[in-house]
XYZ file of C-alpha atoms in Angstrom:
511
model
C -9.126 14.094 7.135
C -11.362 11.351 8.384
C -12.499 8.284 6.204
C -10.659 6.151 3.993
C -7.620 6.608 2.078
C -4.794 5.104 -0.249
C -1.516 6.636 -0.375
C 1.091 5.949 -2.340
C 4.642 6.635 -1.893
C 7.111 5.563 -5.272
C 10.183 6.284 -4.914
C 13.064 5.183 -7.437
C 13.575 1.962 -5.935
C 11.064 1.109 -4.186
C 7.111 1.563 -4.022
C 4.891 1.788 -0.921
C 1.219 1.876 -0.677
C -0.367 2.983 2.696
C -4.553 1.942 3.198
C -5.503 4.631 6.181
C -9.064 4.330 7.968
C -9.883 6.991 9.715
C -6.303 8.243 9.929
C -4.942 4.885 11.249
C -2.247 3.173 9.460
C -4.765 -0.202 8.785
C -2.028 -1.892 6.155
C 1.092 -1.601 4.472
C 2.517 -2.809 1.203
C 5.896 -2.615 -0.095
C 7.580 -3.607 -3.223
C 11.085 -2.706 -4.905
C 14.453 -4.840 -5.925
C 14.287 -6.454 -2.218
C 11.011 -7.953 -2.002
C 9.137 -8.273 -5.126
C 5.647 -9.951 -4.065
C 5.160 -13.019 -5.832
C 1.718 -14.029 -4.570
C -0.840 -14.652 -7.500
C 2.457 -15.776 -10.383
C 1.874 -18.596 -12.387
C 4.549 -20.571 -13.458
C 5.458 -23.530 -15.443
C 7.690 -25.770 -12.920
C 9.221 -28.926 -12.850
C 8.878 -31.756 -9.965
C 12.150 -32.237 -8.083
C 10.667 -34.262 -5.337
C 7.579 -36.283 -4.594
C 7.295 -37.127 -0.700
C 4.797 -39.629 0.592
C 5.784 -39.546 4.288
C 4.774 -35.636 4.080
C 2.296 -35.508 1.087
C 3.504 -33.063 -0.579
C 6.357 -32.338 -3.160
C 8.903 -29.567 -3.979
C 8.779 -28.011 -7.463
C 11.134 -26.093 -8.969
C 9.795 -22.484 -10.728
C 12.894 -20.974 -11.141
C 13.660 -19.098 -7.237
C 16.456 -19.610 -5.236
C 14.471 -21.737 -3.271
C 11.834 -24.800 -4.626
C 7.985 -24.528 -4.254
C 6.097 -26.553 -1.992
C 2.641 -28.248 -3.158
C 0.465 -30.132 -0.650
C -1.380 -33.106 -1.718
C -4.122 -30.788 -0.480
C -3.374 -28.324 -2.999
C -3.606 -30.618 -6.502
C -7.007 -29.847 -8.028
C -8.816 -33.041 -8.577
C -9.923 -32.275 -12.255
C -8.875 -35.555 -13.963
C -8.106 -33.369 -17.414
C -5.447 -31.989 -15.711
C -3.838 -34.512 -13.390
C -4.468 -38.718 -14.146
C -4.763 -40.547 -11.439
C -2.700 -43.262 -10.706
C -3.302 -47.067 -8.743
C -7.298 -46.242 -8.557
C -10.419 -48.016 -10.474
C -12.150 -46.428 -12.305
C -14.378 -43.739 -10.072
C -14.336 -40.143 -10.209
C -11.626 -38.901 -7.459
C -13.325 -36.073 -5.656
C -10.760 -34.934 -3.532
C -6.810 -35.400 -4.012
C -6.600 -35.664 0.331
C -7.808 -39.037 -0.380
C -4.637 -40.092 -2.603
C -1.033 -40.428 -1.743
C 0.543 -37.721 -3.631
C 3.279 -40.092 -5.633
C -0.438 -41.608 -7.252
C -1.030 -38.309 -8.740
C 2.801 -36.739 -9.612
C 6.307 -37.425 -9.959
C 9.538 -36.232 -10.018
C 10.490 -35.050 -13.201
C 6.845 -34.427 -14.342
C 6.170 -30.353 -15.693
C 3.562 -29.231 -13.859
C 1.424 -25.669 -13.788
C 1.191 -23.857 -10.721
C -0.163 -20.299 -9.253
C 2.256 -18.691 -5.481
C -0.564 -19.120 -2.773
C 2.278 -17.857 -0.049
C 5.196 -15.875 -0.427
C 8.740 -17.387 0.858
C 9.118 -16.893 4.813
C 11.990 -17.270 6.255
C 13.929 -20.242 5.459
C 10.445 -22.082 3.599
C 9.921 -22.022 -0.147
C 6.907 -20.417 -1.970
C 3.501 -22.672 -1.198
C 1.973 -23.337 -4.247
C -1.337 -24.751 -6.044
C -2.819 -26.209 -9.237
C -5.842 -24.523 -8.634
C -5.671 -21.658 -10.547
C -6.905 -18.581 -9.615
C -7.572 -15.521 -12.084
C -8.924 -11.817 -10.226
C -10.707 -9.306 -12.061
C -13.019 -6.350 -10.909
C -15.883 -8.099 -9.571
C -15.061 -11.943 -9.583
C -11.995 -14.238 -9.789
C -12.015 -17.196 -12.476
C -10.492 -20.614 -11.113
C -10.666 -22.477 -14.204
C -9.759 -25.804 -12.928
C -12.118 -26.385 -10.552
C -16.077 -25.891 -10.719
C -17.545 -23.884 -8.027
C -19.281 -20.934 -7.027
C -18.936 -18.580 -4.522
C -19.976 -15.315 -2.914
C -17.211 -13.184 -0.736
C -17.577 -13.828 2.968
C -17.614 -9.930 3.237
C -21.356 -9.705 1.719
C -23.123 -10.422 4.376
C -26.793 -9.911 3.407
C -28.296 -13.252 2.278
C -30.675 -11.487 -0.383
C -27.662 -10.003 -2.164
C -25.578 -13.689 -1.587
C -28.436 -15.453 -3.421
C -28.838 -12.863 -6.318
C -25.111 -12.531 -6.952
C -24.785 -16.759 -6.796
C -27.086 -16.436 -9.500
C -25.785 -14.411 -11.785
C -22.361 -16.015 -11.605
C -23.675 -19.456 -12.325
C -25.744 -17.841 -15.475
C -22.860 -16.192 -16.615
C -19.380 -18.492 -15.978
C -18.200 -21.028 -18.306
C -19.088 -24.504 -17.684
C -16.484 -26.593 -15.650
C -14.657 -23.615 -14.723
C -15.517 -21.720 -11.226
C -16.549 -18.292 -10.174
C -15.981 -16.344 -6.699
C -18.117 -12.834 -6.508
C -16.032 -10.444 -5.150
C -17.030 -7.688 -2.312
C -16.789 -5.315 -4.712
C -19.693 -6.726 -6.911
C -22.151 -5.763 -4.245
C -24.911 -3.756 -6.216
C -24.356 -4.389 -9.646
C -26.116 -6.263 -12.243
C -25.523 -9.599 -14.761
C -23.683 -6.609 -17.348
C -21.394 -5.470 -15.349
C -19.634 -9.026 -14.807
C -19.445 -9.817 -18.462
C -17.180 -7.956 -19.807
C -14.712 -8.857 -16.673
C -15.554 -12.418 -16.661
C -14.750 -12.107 -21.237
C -11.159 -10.579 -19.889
C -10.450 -13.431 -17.772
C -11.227 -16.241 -20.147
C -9.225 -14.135 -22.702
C -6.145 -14.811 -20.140
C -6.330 -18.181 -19.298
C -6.596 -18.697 -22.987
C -3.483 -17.109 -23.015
C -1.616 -18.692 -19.989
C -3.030 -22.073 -21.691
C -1.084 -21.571 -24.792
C 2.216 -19.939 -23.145
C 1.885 -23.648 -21.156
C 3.820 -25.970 -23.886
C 6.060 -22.965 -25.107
C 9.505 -22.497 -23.755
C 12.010 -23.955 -21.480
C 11.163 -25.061 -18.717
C 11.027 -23.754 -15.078
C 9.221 -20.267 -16.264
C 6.409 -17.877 -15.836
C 3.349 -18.021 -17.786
C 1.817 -15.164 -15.788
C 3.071 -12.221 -13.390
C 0.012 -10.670 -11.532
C 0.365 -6.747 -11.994
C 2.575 -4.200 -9.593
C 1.664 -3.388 -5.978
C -0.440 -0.224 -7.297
C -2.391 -2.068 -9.522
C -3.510 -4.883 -7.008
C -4.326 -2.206 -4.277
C -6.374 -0.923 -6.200
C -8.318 -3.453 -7.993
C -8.204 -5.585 -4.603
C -9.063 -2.802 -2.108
C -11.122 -0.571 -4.078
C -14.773 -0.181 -2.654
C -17.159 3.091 -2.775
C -16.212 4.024 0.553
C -12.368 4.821 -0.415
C -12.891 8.894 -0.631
C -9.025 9.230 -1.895
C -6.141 7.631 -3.809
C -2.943 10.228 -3.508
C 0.095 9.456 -5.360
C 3.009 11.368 -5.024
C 4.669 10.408 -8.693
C 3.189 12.391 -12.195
C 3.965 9.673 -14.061
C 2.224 6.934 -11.539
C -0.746 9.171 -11.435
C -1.335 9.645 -14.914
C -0.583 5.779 -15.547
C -2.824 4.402 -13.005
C -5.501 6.914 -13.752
C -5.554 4.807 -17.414
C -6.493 1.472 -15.614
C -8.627 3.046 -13.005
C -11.188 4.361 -15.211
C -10.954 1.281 -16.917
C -11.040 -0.833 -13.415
C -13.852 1.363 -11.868
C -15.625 3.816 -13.946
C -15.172 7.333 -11.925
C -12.937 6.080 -9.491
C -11.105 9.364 -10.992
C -12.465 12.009 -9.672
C -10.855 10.573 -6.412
C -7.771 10.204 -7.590
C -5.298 12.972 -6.955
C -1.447 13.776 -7.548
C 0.357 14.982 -4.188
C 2.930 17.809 -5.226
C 4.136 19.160 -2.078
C 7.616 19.904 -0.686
C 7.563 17.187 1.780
C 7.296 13.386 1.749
C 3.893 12.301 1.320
C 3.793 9.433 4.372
C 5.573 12.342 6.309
C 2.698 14.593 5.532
C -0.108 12.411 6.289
C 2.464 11.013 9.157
C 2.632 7.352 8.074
C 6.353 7.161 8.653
C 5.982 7.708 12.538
C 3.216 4.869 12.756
C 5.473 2.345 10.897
C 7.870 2.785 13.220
C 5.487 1.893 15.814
C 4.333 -0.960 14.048
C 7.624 -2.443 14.448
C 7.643 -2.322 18.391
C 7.466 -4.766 20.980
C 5.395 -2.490 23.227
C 1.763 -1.111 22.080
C 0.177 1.200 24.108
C -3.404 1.650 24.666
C -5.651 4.966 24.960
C -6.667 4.116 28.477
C -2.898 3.954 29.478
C -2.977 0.213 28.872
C -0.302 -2.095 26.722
C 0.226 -4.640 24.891
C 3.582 -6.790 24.479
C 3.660 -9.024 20.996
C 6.374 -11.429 20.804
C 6.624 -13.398 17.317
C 8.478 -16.759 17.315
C 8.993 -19.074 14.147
C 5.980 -21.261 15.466
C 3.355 -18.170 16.734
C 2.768 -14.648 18.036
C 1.646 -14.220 21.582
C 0.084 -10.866 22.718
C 0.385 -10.116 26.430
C -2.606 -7.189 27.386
C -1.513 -5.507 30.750
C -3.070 -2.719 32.895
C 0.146 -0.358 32.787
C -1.055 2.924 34.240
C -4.964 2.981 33.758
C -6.116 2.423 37.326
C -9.681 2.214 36.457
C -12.456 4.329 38.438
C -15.543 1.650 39.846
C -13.896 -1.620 40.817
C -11.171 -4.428 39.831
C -13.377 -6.114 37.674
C -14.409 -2.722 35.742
C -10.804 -2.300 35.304
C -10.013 -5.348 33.948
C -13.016 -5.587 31.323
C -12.264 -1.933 29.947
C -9.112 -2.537 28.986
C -9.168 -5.892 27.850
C -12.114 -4.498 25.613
C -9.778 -1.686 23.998
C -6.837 -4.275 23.724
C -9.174 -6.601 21.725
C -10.094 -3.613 19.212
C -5.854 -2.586 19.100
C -4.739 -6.431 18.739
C -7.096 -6.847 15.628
C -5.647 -3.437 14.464
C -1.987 -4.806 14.822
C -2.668 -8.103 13.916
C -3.624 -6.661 10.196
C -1.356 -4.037 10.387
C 2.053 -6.093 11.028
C 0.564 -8.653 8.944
C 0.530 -11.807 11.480
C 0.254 -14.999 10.102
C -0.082 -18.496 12.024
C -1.425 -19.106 15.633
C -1.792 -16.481 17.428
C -2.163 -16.879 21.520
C -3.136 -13.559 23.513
C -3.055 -13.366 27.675
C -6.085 -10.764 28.239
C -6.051 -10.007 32.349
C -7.482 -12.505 33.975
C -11.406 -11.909 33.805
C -13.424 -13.893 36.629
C -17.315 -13.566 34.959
C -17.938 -15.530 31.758
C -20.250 -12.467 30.484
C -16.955 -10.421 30.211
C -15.032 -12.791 28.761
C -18.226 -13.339 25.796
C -17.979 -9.749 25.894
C -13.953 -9.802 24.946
C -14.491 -12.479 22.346
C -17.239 -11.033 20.658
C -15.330 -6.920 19.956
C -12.360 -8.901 19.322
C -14.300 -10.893 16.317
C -16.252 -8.046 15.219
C -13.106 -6.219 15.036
C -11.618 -9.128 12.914
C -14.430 -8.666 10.322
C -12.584 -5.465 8.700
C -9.502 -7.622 7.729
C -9.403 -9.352 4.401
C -7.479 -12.038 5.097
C -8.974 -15.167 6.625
C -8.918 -15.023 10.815
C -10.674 -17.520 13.134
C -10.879 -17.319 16.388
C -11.111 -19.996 18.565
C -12.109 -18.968 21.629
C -10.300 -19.228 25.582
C -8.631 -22.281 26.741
C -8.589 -23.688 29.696
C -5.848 -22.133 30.890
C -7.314 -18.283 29.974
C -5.886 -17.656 26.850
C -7.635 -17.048 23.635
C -6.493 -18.686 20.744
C -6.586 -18.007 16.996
C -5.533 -18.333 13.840
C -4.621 -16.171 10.570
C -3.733 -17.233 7.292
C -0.282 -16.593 6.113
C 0.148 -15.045 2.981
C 3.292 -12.917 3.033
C 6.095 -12.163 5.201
C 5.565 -10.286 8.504
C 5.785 -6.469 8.337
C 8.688 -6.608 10.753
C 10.623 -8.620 8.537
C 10.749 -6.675 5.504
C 11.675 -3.649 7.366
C 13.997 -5.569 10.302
C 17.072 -7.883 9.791
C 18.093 -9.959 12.789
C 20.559 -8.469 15.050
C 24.037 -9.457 14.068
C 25.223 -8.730 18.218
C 22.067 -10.656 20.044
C 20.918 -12.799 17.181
C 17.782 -12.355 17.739
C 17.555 -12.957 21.505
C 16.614 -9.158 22.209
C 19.251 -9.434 24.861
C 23.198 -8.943 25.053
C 25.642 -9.611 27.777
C 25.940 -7.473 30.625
C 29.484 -5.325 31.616
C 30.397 -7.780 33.714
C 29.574 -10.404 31.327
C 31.903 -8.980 28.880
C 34.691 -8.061 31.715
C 34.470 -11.776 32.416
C 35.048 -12.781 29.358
C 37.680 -10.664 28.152
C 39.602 -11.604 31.255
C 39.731 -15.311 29.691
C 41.165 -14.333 26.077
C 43.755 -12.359 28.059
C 45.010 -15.229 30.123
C 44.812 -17.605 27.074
C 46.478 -14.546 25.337
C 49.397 -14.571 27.929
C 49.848 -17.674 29.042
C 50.517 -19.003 24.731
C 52.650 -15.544 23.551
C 54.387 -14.615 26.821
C 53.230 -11.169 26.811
C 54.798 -8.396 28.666
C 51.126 -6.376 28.927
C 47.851 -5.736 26.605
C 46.268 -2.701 25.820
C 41.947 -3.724 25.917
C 39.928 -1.590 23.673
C 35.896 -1.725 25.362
C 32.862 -0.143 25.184
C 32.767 3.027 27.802
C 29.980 1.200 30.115
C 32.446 -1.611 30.161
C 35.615 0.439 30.486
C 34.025 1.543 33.537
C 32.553 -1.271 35.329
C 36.064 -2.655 34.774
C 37.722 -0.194 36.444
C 35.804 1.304 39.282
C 33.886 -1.972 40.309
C 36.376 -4.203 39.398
C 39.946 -2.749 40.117
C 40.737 -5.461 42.283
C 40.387 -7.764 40.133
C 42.166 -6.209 37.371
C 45.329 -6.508 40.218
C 44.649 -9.461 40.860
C 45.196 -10.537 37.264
C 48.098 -8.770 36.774
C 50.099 -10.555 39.879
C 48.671 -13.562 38.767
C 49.713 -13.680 35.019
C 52.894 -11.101 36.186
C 51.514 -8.917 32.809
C 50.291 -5.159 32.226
C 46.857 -4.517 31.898
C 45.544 -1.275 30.193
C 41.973 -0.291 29.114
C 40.867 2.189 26.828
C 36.904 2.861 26.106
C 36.041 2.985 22.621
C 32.769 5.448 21.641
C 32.304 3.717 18.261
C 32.679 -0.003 20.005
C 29.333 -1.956 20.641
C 28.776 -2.975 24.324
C 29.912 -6.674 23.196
C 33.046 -5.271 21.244
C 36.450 -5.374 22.250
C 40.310 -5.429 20.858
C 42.956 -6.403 22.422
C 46.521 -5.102 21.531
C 49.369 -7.676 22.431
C 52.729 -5.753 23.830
C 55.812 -7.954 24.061
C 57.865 -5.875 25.843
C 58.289 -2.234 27.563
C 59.973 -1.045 24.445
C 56.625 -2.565 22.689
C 54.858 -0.498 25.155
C 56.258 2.933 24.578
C 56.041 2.399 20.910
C 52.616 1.507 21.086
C 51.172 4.694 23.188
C 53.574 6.394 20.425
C 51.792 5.501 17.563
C 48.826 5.738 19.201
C 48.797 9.212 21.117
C 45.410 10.007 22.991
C 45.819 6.079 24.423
């Protein structure tokens, strides 16, 4: 069961794909009607706004919401862009421009999703177009090349550099993937003759049509795993749908020769995430508290700005000394926060609180499994190292929305707060409304539908206080819990008179 695995779950509205290492949930991808990723579209767009004060400008593709291009962002290829209040030298980087000297509003404009919408923020989007195949990306506008941070051998850097710079088109750029490790000048051809073949395509899909619109949609969640996250060490890919299996086994053999043989179609009774029991680690991927092996935890908070990590002790006690204590399990929480950190998808700053560690060697020690750890995620981390007040800090590119997000909607009682009012909270409050009630309508009594916790803090802790409202207002006061109410919840039913009354507990038997 060990070793690595995709599995992928479609269902008819949704698709998820599961990586596993080891059997550890490692990352999750979802797509369906809800959350269709974006990341990796090109799309014709049109320039609603061109800000100077920000440098950057909001471009409409056709969402709900505009895109957002930094000045950063603008490739500085003078065929594509012409360069406004300059002389004549070449402009090697578009940071050194005010971005109303390069666009304006109104002006069409080409761009590729770099970051999918979060929260209340657009798409981020570039002009430096970016093309993936098997074993390198294209980025036609720009001429570069580059070797994936993941190869870290310099030997096999140097011979991969140059083969890409034999083999790419001149002005246009080349990255080498990870997944090029190993293979020679013939194997990149025929990817880097696909990819030339579609920017010739987006090129000419440019000046057609209206205007905003997609020139290019980058393939379904399946696909991308795949070609993204395929290496020789993936032993399976299980998919639970016929008709996903014997499509993707088309572009797999096509994608990697023999990837094949490890492909296989799961046919039993059960949910396949329940079998290989992905669905239980989800749900712990969503929660506050993480526990550690040792007995250990951690506490991640997430706020619109960053995500702090808080590492405590909990019940591992430790056998040696304080200092022993302290280093072991700060040592498994920096493997488990690099493990969550991919797994829930973090973007942003990131602060974590390890326990306090008086010896700089332990603290090196900390930094250095916490970085190794890092090394196994594909998206960009750096970390920056303690502060002086203790914490570490770091950072993590954002690409798409938090895990939690796409599976959690804020909480329409606490709003997010993690936190609702206490009984006597509530009691307190409901008392107002019935004075207000009262005191306008001239009520003869109210009947209070609560929540049972309330019900009963009202009444046993409180039944002064409920006569003491009653003399005071010279009104009837009667409270009924409520099993379906939330703890916040109540009605209350106005009675103008006795008569009211009886009819009331009438209509209503089991009052």
């Amino acid at each position: 069961m060990l070793g690595k695995k995709i599995i992928v779950d479609v269902q008819y509205d949704q698709t998820r794909v599961a990586l596993l290492e080891d059997d550890e949930l490692v990352e999750l991808y979802m797509e369906g009607e809800e959350n269709q990723g974006i990341v990796g579209n090109i799309y014709r767009g049109k320039v609603e706004n061109v800000l100077p004060g920000m440098q950057a400008a909001f471009v409409d593709i056709g969402l709900d919401k505009n895109a957002f291009l930094y000045v950063g962002d603008i490739t500085s290829d003078q065929s594509v862009f012409e360069f406004s209040g300059e002389g004549d030298e070449s402009i090697k980087d578009t940071k050194d421009l005010s971005i109303d000297n390069i666009i304006s509003r109104g002006q069409e404009i080409t761009v590729q999703v770099l970051k999918e919408p979060i929260g209340t923020k657009g798409p981020r989007v570039t002009t430096q177009i970016t093309l993936p195949g098997r074993y390198l990306v294209l980025m036609p506008t720009v001429n570069y090349v580059g070797v994936s941070r993941r190869i870290e051998e310099e030997e096999e850097r140097k011979r991969l550099k140059e083969i890409a710079e034999r083999i790419k088109p001149g002005n246009m750029g080349v990255i080498v993937r990870t997944a090029a490790q190993g293979k020679d000048q013939e194997d990149f051809i025929q990817d880097m003759d696909f990819l030339c073949r579609l920017w010739a395509k987006i090129q000419v899909k440019e000046w057609r049509g209206k205007v905003p619109r997609v020139l290019y949609e980058d393939r379904d969640v399946i696909y991308r795993t795949i070609r993204d996250f395929y290496e020789p060490d993936i032993d399976k890919i299980i998919i639970n749908s016929r008709a996903e299996y014997e499509r993707t086994l088309e572009f797999a053999g096509v994608l990697f020769p023999g990837l094949e043989k490890k492909m296989e179609l799961f046919d039993k009774p059960m949910g396949v995430f329940q079998y290989y029991n992905i669905e239980s680690k989800i749900e712990k991927a969503i929660q506050k508290k993480v526990w550690l092996k040792n007995g250990g935890y951690l506490i991640i908070d997430t706020t619109e700005a960053l995500t702090v990590i808080d590492v405590n002790t909990g019940k591992f006690v430790g056998s040696k000394n304080l200092e022993d204590t302290v280093l072991k399990t700060n040592l498994e929480a920096a493997q488990e926060i690099a493990h969550q950190i991919r797994l829930r998808d973090i973007g942003g700053i990131i602060i974590i609180d390890f326990i306090d560690m008086n010896q700089e060697e332990s603290k090196n020690k900390v930094l250095e499994v916490l970085k190794n750890a890092l090394k196994k995620d594909r998206t960009k981390t750096n970390v920056i190292g303690f502060t002086g007040l203790g914490l570490v800090e770091m950072t993590r590119k954002k690409v798409r929305s938090r895990l939690s997000s796409k599976l959690l909607k804020p909480c329409p009682y606490c709003h997010g707060t993690g936190r609702v009012y206490s009984e006597s909270m509530v009691v307190a409050r409901i008392e107002k409304e019935i004075e207000n009630m009262v005191k306008t309508s001239n009520l003869w009594g109210v009947v209070v539908e609560v929540h049972p916790n309330v019900a009963r803090s009202w009444t046993e802790d409180g039944e002064k206080n409920i006569e003491i409202l009653e003399k005071s207002l010279d009104c009837k006061i009667y409270i009924k819990d409520n099993q379906n109410f939330h703890i916040e919840e109540s009605v209350i039913h106005p009675l103008v008179s006795q008569q009211d009354a009886d009819r009331f507990f009438l209509e209503n038997k089991g009052f």
